[in-house]
CSV table of C-alpha atoms and ligand atoms in Angstrom, one decimal:
chain,number,residue,atom,x,y,z
A,9,MET,CA,-29.9,9.2,17.1
A,10,SER,CA,-27.0,10.2,19.6
A,11,SER,CA,-23.7,11.2,18.0
A,12,PRO,CA,-21.1,8.4,17.4
A,13,ARG,CA,-18.8,7.9,20.1
A,14,LEU,CA,-15.1,8.7,18.9
A,15,GLU,CA,-12.4,7.6,20.5
A,16,ILE,CA,-8.5,9.0,20.3
A,17,ILE,CA,-5.9,6.8,21.4
A,18,GLU,CA,-3.3,9.2,22.5
A,19,ARG,CA,-0.5,6.9,22.9
A,20,TYR,CA,-0.8,6.0,18.9
A,21,CYS,CA,-1.9,9.3,17.5
A,22,LYS,CA,1.7,11.2,15.9
A,23,GLY,CA,-0.1,14.2,15.1
A,24,CYS,CA,-0.2,14.5,11.5
A,25,SER,CA,-3.6,16.4,11.3
A,26,ILE,CA,-4.6,14.1,8.6
A,27,CYS,CA,-7.9,13.7,10.5
A,28,VAL,CA,-8.5,17.0,11.3
A,29,GLU,CA,-8.0,18.1,7.5
A,30,PHE,CA,-10.3,15.6,5.7
A,31,CYS,CA,-13.4,15.6,8.6
A,32,PRO,CA,-15.8,17.0,6.6
A,33,THR,CA,-18.3,18.7,10.1
A,34,HIS,CA,-14.6,19.8,11.9
A,35,VAL,CA,-15.2,17.8,14.5
A,36,LEU,CA,-11.3,17.4,15.5
A,37,GLU,CA,-8.9,19.8,16.0
A,38,MET,CA,-5.2,19.6,16.9
A,39,ASP,CA,-4.2,20.3,20.2
A,40,GLY,CA,-0.3,20.7,19.5
A,41,PHE,CA,0.9,17.6,18.2
A,42,LEU,CA,-2.4,15.5,19.5
A,43,ALA,CA,-5.6,15.4,17.3
A,44,THR,CA,-8.7,16.4,19.8
A,45,VAL,CA,-12.2,15.9,19.6
A,46,VAL,CA,-13.9,19.6,19.8
A,47,ARG,CA,-17.6,18.9,18.7
A,48,PRO,CA,-18.7,15.7,19.2
A,49,GLU,CA,-22.2,16.5,18.6
A,50,ALA,CA,-21.0,17.6,15.1
A,51,CYS,CA,-19.9,14.4,14.2
A,52,ILE,CA,-22.1,12.5,10.9
A,53,GLY,CA,-20.2,9.1,11.7
A,54,CYS,CA,-18.6,8.6,8.1
A,55,MET,CA,-15.4,7.2,9.3
A,56,GLN,CA,-13.2,8.9,7.2
A,57,CYS,CA,-10.9,10.1,10.2
A,58,GLU,CA,-10.6,6.2,11.4
A,59,LEU,CA,-10.2,5.2,7.6
A,60,ARG,CA,-7.6,7.8,6.8
A,61,CYS,CA,-5.4,7.8,10.0
A,62,PRO,CA,-2.4,6.1,9.5
A,63,ASP,CA,-1.8,5.1,13.2
A,64,PHE,CA,-4.7,3.4,14.2
A,65,ALA,CA,-4.9,6.4,16.5
A,66,ILE,CA,-8.7,7.1,15.8
A,67,LYS,CA,-12.1,5.2,16.2
A,68,VAL,CA,-15.7,5.7,15.6
A,69,TYR,CA,-18.4,3.8,17.5
A,70,LYS,CA,-21.5,4.4,15.9
A,71,GLU,CA,-24.8,2.9,18.0
B,21,MET,CA,-18.5,0.7,13.1
B,22,ALA,CA,-15.2,0.8,14.1
B,23,PHE,CA,-13.0,-2.0,12.2
B,24,ASN,CA,-11.3,-4.2,14.2
B,25,TYR,CA,-7.7,-4.3,13.1
B,26,GLU,CA,-6.4,-5.7,16.4
B,27,GLN,CA,-7.7,-9.3,15.6
B,28,TYR,CA,-5.2,-9.3,12.6
B,29,LEU,CA,-2.5,-7.2,14.6
B,30,ARG,CA,1.0,-8.6,16.4
B,31,PRO,CA,-0.3,-7.5,19.9
B,32,GLY,CA,2.0,-4.9,21.8
B,33,LYS,CA,3.3,-3.8,18.6
B,34,LEU,CA,1.8,-0.2,18.1
B,35,PRO,CA,2.7,2.3,17.7
B,36,HIS,CA,4.5,1.4,14.8
B,37,ILE,CA,7.8,2.9,13.3
B,38,TRP,CA,6.5,4.9,10.4
B,39,CYS,CA,6.8,8.8,10.7
B,40,PRO,CA,3.9,10.9,11.0
B,41,GLY,CA,1.7,11.0,8.2
B,42,CYS,CA,3.1,8.1,6.5
B,43,GLY,CA,1.0,6.4,3.9
B,44,HIS,CA,2.4,2.9,4.8
B,45,GLY,CA,0.2,3.0,7.8
B,46,ILE,CA,-2.5,3.6,5.4
B,47,VAL,CA,-1.6,0.8,3.0
B,48,LEU,CA,-1.4,-1.4,6.2
B,49,LYS,CA,-4.8,-0.5,6.8
B,50,GLY,CA,-6.4,-1.2,4.0
B,51,LEU,CA,-4.4,-4.3,3.2
B,52,LEU,CA,-5.9,-5.7,6.5
B,53,ARG,CA,-9.4,-4.5,5.6
B,54,ALA,CA,-8.7,-6.7,1.9
B,55,MET,CA,-7.6,-9.8,3.8
B,56,ASP,CA,-11.2,-9.7,6.5
B,57,ALA,CA,-12.9,-9.2,3.2
B,58,CYS,CA,-11.1,-12.5,1.5
B,59,HIS,CA,-12.0,-14.4,5.0
B,60,LEU,CA,-7.8,-15.1,4.4
B,61,ASP,CA,-6.7,-18.2,7.1
B,62,LYS,CA,-4.0,-17.0,9.4
B,63,ASP,CA,-2.1,-20.5,9.1
B,64,ARG,CA,-2.5,-20.3,5.3
B,65,THR,CA,-1.3,-17.0,4.5
B,66,ALA,CA,1.9,-15.8,4.1
B,67,VAL,CA,3.2,-12.0,3.6
B,68,VAL,CA,6.4,-11.6,2.5
B,69,SER,CA,8.7,-8.3,2.2
B,70,GLY,CA,12.2,-7.5,1.0
B,71,ILE,CA,13.8,-4.3,2.7
B,72,GLY,CA,12.8,-0.9,3.7
B,73,CYS,CA,10.5,1.3,5.7
B,74,ALA,CA,7.4,-0.5,3.6
B,75,SER,CA,8.8,-3.9,4.1
B,76,ARG,CA,8.8,-3.0,7.9
B,77,LEU,CA,4.7,-3.7,7.3
B,78,PRO,CA,4.3,-7.8,7.6
B,79,GLY,CA,6.3,-7.1,11.1
B,80,TYR,CA,2.6,-5.8,12.2
B,81,VAL,CA,0.4,-8.8,10.5
B,82,ASP,CA,-0.3,-11.4,12.6
B,83,PHE,CA,-0.2,-14.2,9.6
B,84,ASN,CA,3.0,-16.1,8.8
B,85,THR,CA,5.4,-13.7,7.6
B,86,LEU,CA,8.8,-13.3,6.0
B,87,HIS,CA,10.9,-10.3,6.1
B,88,THR,CA,13.4,-10.9,3.8
B,89,ALA,CA,16.9,-9.3,1.6
B,90,HIS,CA,16.6,-6.5,0.3
B,91,GLY,CA,15.0,-6.6,-3.5
B,92,ARG,CA,14.3,-10.2,-2.7
B,93,ALA,CA,10.8,-10.5,-1.6
B,94,ALA,CA,9.3,-11.6,-5.1
B,95,ALA,CA,12.0,-14.7,-5.0
B,96,PHE,CA,11.1,-16.0,-1.6
B,97,ALA,CA,7.6,-15.2,-2.3
B,98,THR,CA,7.9,-17.5,-5.3
B,99,GLY,CA,9.4,-20.3,-3.3
B,100,ILE,CA,6.6,-20.0,-0.7
B,101,LYS,CA,4.0,-20.3,-3.4
B,102,LEU,CA,5.9,-23.4,-5.1
B,103,ALA,CA,6.7,-25.3,-2.1
B,104,ARG,CA,2.7,-25.0,-0.8
B,105,PRO,CA,0.4,-23.9,-3.6
B,106,GLU,CA,-2.9,-23.8,-1.7
B,107,MET,CA,-1.3,-20.6,0.5
B,108,THR,CA,-2.0,-17.5,-0.2
B,109,VAL,CA,1.0,-15.5,-0.7
B,110,LEU,CA,1.5,-11.5,-0.6
B,111,VAL,CA,4.2,-9.4,-0.9
B,112,VAL,CA,4.6,-5.8,0.1
B,113,GLY,CA,7.4,-3.6,-0.4
B,114,GLY,CA,8.2,0.0,-1.6
B,115,ASP,CA,9.5,1.2,-5.3
B,116,GLY,CA,13.1,0.8,-4.2
B,117,ASP,CA,12.9,-2.5,-3.0
B,118,GLY,CA,10.5,-3.5,-6.1
B,119,VAL,CA,11.8,-2.1,-8.9
B,120,ALA,CA,15.6,-0.5,-8.5
B,121,ILE,CA,17.5,-3.8,-6.4
B,122,GLY,CA,14.2,-6.1,-6.9
B,123,GLY,CA,13.5,-5.2,-10.8
B,124,ASN,CA,14.8,-8.3,-11.9
B,125,HIS,CA,12.5,-10.8,-9.6
B,126,PHE,CA,9.9,-8.6,-10.0
B,127,ILE,CA,9.6,-8.6,-13.7
B,128,HIS,CA,9.9,-12.3,-13.5
B,129,ALA,CA,7.4,-13.1,-10.9
B,130,CYS,CA,5.3,-11.7,-13.6
B,131,ARG,CA,6.5,-13.5,-16.6
B,132,ARG,CA,5.8,-16.2,-14.8
B,133,ASN,CA,2.5,-15.6,-13.8
B,134,ILE,CA,2.9,-17.1,-10.6
B,135,ASP,CA,-0.4,-16.8,-8.4
B,136,MET,CA,0.6,-13.8,-5.9
B,137,THR,CA,-0.6,-10.7,-4.9
B,138,TYR,CA,2.1,-8.0,-4.7
B,139,VAL,CA,1.7,-4.6,-3.4
B,140,LEU,CA,3.8,-1.8,-4.1
B,141,CYS,CA,3.9,1.3,-1.9
B,142,ASN,CA,5.7,3.7,-4.1
B,143,ASN,CA,6.6,6.9,-2.7
B,144,TYR,CA,8.8,8.1,-5.2
B,145,ILE,CA,12.2,7.7,-2.5
B,146,TYR,CA,14.0,5.4,-0.8
B,147,GLY,CA,12.7,6.3,2.7
B,148,MET,CA,14.8,4.2,4.9
B,149,THR,CA,18.0,5.3,3.8
B,150,GLY,CA,17.8,8.8,3.8
B,151,GLY,CA,15.9,9.7,0.5
B,152,GLN,CA,18.3,8.8,-2.4
B,153,PHE,CA,16.3,9.0,-5.7
B,154,SER,CA,14.6,5.6,-7.0
B,155,PRO,CA,13.5,4.9,-10.8
B,156,CYS,CA,10.0,6.3,-9.6
B,157,THR,CA,11.4,9.6,-8.8
B,158,PRO,CA,9.6,11.9,-11.0
B,159,MET,CA,12.1,14.0,-13.8
B,160,GLY,CA,13.2,17.4,-11.9
B,161,ASP,CA,12.3,16.5,-8.3
B,162,LYS,CA,14.7,16.3,-5.6
B,163,ALA,CA,16.1,13.5,-3.6
B,164,SER,CA,19.2,13.4,-1.6
B,165,THR,CA,21.3,12.3,-4.5
B,166,THR,CA,19.5,14.5,-6.9
B,167,PRO,CA,19.9,18.3,-4.9
B,168,TYR,CA,20.1,19.6,-8.8
B,169,GLY,CA,16.8,17.6,-9.7
B,170,ASN,CA,16.2,14.2,-11.2
B,171,PRO,CA,17.6,14.0,-14.6
B,172,ASP,CA,16.5,10.4,-15.1
B,173,PRO,CA,13.1,9.1,-16.8
B,174,THR,CA,10.6,7.2,-14.6
B,175,PHE,CA,9.2,3.8,-14.1
B,176,ASP,CA,5.6,3.5,-15.0
B,177,ILE,CA,5.1,0.6,-12.5
B,178,ALA,CA,1.9,-0.8,-14.0
B,179,LYS,CA,3.1,-0.9,-17.7
B,180,LEU,CA,6.7,-2.4,-16.2
B,181,ALA,CA,4.1,-5.4,-14.8
B,182,ILE,CA,2.0,-5.6,-17.9
B,183,GLY,CA,4.6,-6.1,-20.5
B,184,ALA,CA,6.3,-8.2,-18.2
B,185,GLY,CA,3.3,-10.4,-18.1
B,186,ALA,CA,1.1,-9.9,-15.0
B,187,THR,CA,-2.2,-10.4,-14.9
B,188,PHE,CA,-4.1,-8.4,-13.1
B,189,VAL,CA,-2.5,-4.6,-12.5
B,190,ALA,CA,-4.2,-2.0,-10.6
B,191,ARG,CA,-3.3,1.6,-9.3
B,192,THR,CA,-4.3,3.8,-6.4
B,193,THR,CA,-3.0,6.4,-4.4
B,194,ALA,CA,-3.2,6.5,0.0
B,195,PHE,CA,-5.6,9.3,-0.1
B,196,HIS,CA,-8.1,6.5,-1.8
B,197,ALA,CA,-8.1,4.9,1.4
B,198,THR,CA,-11.2,2.6,0.1
B,199,GLN,CA,-10.0,1.9,-2.8
B,200,ILE,CA,-6.8,0.1,-1.2
B,201,ASP,CA,-8.5,-2.7,0.2
B,202,LYS,CA,-11.1,-3.3,-2.7
B,203,LEU,CA,-8.2,-3.7,-5.5
B,204,ILE,CA,-5.9,-5.6,-2.6
B,205,ALA,CA,-9.1,-7.6,-2.5
B,206,GLU,CA,-9.8,-8.3,-6.3
B,207,GLY,CA,-5.6,-9.0,-6.6
B,208,ILE,CA,-5.9,-11.8,-4.0
B,209,ARG,CA,-9.1,-13.4,-6.0
B,210,HIS,CA,-7.6,-12.8,-9.0
B,211,LYS,CA,-5.7,-16.4,-10.1
B,212,GLY,CA,-1.9,-15.6,-11.2
B,213,MET,CA,0.7,-12.4,-10.8
B,214,SER,CA,-1.6,-9.4,-9.3
B,215,VAL,CA,0.4,-6.1,-8.8
B,216,ILE,CA,-1.3,-3.0,-7.1
B,217,GLU,CA,0.6,0.1,-7.3
B,218,VAL,CA,-0.3,2.4,-4.3
B,219,LEU,CA,1.4,5.7,-4.5
B,220,ASP,CA,2.2,6.7,-1.2
B,221,ASP,CA,3.4,9.7,0.4
B,222,CYS,CA,6.7,9.6,2.2
B,223,PRO,CA,6.6,13.3,3.9
B,224,THR,CA,9.9,13.0,5.6
B,225,ALA,CA,12.4,12.0,2.5
B,226,PHE,CA,10.3,13.4,-0.3
B,227,GLY,CA,7.7,15.7,0.8
B,228,ARG,CA,10.2,17.8,2.4
B,229,ARG,CA,12.3,17.9,-0.4
B,230,ASN,CA,9.8,18.8,-2.9
B,231,LYS,CA,7.8,21.5,-1.5
B,232,PHE,CA,5.1,20.2,-0.2
B,233,ARG,CA,4.2,21.8,3.2
B,234,SER,CA,2.6,19.1,5.0
B,235,VAL,CA,1.3,15.2,4.6
B,236,VAL,CA,-2.0,17.0,4.0
B,237,GLU,CA,-0.5,18.8,0.8
B,238,MET,CA,0.5,15.5,-0.3
B,239,MET,CA,-2.8,13.6,0.1
B,240,LYS,CA,-4.4,16.9,-1.1
B,241,ARG,CA,-2.4,16.3,-4.6
B,242,PHE,CA,-3.0,12.5,-4.9
B,243,LYS,CA,-6.7,13.6,-4.5
B,244,GLU,CA,-6.4,16.2,-7.2
B,245,THR,CA,-4.4,14.0,-9.9
B,246,ALA,CA,-6.3,10.8,-9.4
B,247,VAL,CA,-8.1,9.8,-12.3
B,248,PRO,CA,-9.9,6.9,-13.0
B,249,ALA,CA,-9.3,4.0,-15.7
B,250,ALA,CA,-12.9,4.7,-17.5
B,251,THR,CA,-12.7,8.9,-17.5
B,252,ALA,CA,-8.8,8.6,-18.4
B,253,ALA,CA,-9.8,6.6,-21.5
B,254,LYS,CA,-11.7,9.2,-23.2
B,255,MET,CA,-8.8,11.6,-22.5
B,256,SER,CA,-5.9,12.5,-24.6
B,257,ALA,CA,-2.0,11.9,-23.8
B,258,GLU,CA,-2.0,16.0,-23.0
B,259,GLU,CA,-4.8,16.0,-20.8
B,260,LEU,CA,-3.4,12.8,-19.1
B,261,GLN,CA,-0.3,15.1,-17.8
B,262,GLY,CA,0.5,14.9,-14.8
B,263,LYS,CA,-2.3,12.7,-13.8
B,264,ILE,CA,-2.9,9.2,-11.8
B,265,VAL,CA,-4.7,6.9,-14.0
B,266,THR,CA,-6.3,4.4,-10.8
B,267,GLY,CA,-8.5,1.8,-10.5
B,268,ILE,CA,-8.1,-1.5,-12.7
B,269,LEU,CA,-5.6,-1.1,-15.5
B,270,HIS,CA,-5.4,-5.0,-16.9
B,271,ARG,CA,-6.6,-8.6,-16.6
B,272,GLU,CA,-6.2,-11.2,-18.1
B,273,GLU,CA,-6.3,-15.1,-17.8
B,274,ARG,CA,-3.5,-17.4,-18.4
B,275,PRO,CA,-2.0,-20.3,-17.3
B,276,GLU,CA,-0.6,-20.1,-13.5
B,277,TYR,CA,2.9,-21.0,-13.1
B,278,CYS,CA,2.4,-23.6,-10.0
B,279,GLU,CA,0.0,-25.5,-12.2
B,280,GLN,CA,2.2,-25.6,-15.2
B,281,TYR,CA,4.4,-26.9,-12.6
B,282,GLN,CA,2.4,-29.3,-11.6
B,283,GLN,CA,2.1,-30.6,-15.1
B,284,VAL,CA,6.0,-30.9,-15.1
B,285,ILE,CA,6.2,-33.0,-12.1
B,286,ASP,CA,3.3,-35.2,-13.4
B,287,ARG,CA,5.3,-35.7,-16.4
B,288,ALA,CA,8.3,-36.0,-14.3
B,289,ARG,CA,7.1,-38.8,-12.6
B,290,GLY,CA,5.5,-40.8,-15.4
B,291,ALA,CA,1.8,-39.9,-14.5
C,9,TPP,C1,21.7,-5.1,-0.6
C,9,TPP,C2,21.0,-3.8,0.2
C,9,TPP,N1,21.2,-3.1,-0.4
C,9,TPP,C3,21.3,-1.5,0.2
C,9,TPP,C4,20.7,-1.6,1.2
C,9,TPP,C5,20.2,0.1,1.7
C,9,TPP,N2,18.6,-0.3,2.1
C,9,TPP,C6,17.6,-0.5,2.8
C,9,TPP,S1,16.4,0.0,2.8
C,9,TPP,C7,16.7,1.2,1.1
C,9,TPP,C8,15.5,1.4,0.5
C,9,TPP,C9,14.0,1.5,0.6
C,9,TPP,O1,13.3,2.3,-0.1
C,9,TPP,P1,11.9,2.0,-0.8
C,9,TPP,O2,12.1,0.1,-1.0
C,9,TPP,O3,11.4,2.7,-1.6
C,9,TPP,O4,11.2,1.7,1.0
C,9,TPP,P2,10.6,2.8,1.6
C,9,TPP,O5,11.6,2.8,2.5
C,9,TPP,O6,11.0,4.0,0.7
C,9,TPP,O7,9.8,2.5,2.2
C,9,TPP,C10,18.1,0.8,0.6
C,9,TPP,C11,18.8,1.1,-0.6
C,9,TPP,C12,20.1,-2.6,1.9
C,9,TPP,N3,19.6,-3.0,3.1
C,9,TPP,N4,20.9,-4.0,1.2
C,10,SF4,S1,-16.8,9.9,11.8
C,10,SF4,FE1,-16.3,11.5,9.8
C,10,SF4,S2,-17.3,13.5,10.8
C,10,SF4,FE2,-17.0,11.9,12.3
C,10,SF4,S3,-15.0,13.0,13.5
C,10,SF4,FE3,-14.9,10.9,11.8
C,10,SF4,S4,-14.6,12.2,10.2
C,10,SF4,FE4,-15.5,13.7,11.2
C,11,SF4,S1,-4.8,11.0,11.9
C,11,SF4,FE1,-4.3,9.6,13.6
C,11,SF4,S2,-2.1,10.2,13.5
C,11,SF4,FE2,-3.1,11.9,12.5
C,11,SF4,S3,-3.6,13.1,13.7
C,11,SF4,FE3,-5.5,11.8,13.5
C,11,SF4,S4,-5.5,10.6,15.4
C,11,SF4,FE4,-3.2,11.4,15.4
C,12,SF4,S1,11.1,7.8,6.0
C,12,SF4,FE1,9.6,8.1,4.7
C,12,SF4,S2,8.8,5.9,4.2
C,12,SF4,FE2,10.0,6.0,6.0
C,12,SF4,S3,8.4,6.0,7.6
C,12,SF4,FE3,9.2,8.1,7.4
C,12,SF4,S4,8.0,8.9,6.3
C,12,SF4,FE4,7.6,6.4,6.0
């Protein structure tokens, strides 16, 4: 099974870092004020980041 | 799979106006998931608010919406519901809007048990106007108007709502994202006045003044202090100090106001 696909909508991201903090497998990191995907292969598709983002800025697409 | 929020959002409105990390965005998403779960029809649903950061929420949702006067959301919502009882009516607003200036409308909507769902975003502060204290600011905490600590006792919104007569009362926090939609959906399905208090974070006007270094710290505080109602029932008052009791806190059946009012109309018409 391939890892879920993550999409960060840069125009919406305000850099609060909630998604980074609550991702259980450290897939995401902050690059200044922008969330970025650094370890896509570690994503387990738990949806925590999408669920908690206050800004509709991150989406998790599973197969 | 990614949730399709776009189907319920007015096009071209994002990014929204709220500050980085503001919990109102989390509540908005929870509300949309709840409305989806209840299969609400866009044309038969109204989302009503007063004034404040939280009250900007209806501006983003692609349903009938009404952005009214500060503290008056419950009054406008009552008017809509009485004129069009077949509509689903939701109210969204802050603690300042709902239980400071709007406290009177709030308690009377509860007393009437009118069928609406009131989502009250309690971020302990007046966010929009620069961080003045509200009736929900914890004692001792700082606001722009209480720089030496707030001396006022704090409203317990859930107890206020139950005491005033609301027939469905629940509480959750901005950390408990999935509970937000579940409780709002329960509130929508409940016939009568439903109040869902969401303890919400305002990093800009509250967090900054009260030694939260980041919005993540505010989220962690919610996570650590929340106690489900069933667990809380077995705890002493002392153990519950500083805790947030979450979940459904009250549910009862009582005659709903629009139905009572219809009986008055029928009697007056000699039916
Ligand atoms: C009649 C009236 N009085 C005062 C104001 C100024 N005012 C605007 S928003 C607000 C408080 C908002 O606080 P809250 O409802 O808690 O929402 P938040 O901004 O924290 O989300 C106040 C006092 C107003 N708009 N109208
Ligand atoms: S879906 Fe879960 S594991 Fe994947 S990035 Fe989001 S929080 Fe991390
Ligand atoms: S939670 Fe959303 S807004 Fe905040 S950093 Fe992550 S993607 Fe950006
Ligand atoms: S001032 Fe507070 S309530 Fe208003 S948008 Fe900013 S964080 Fe949210």
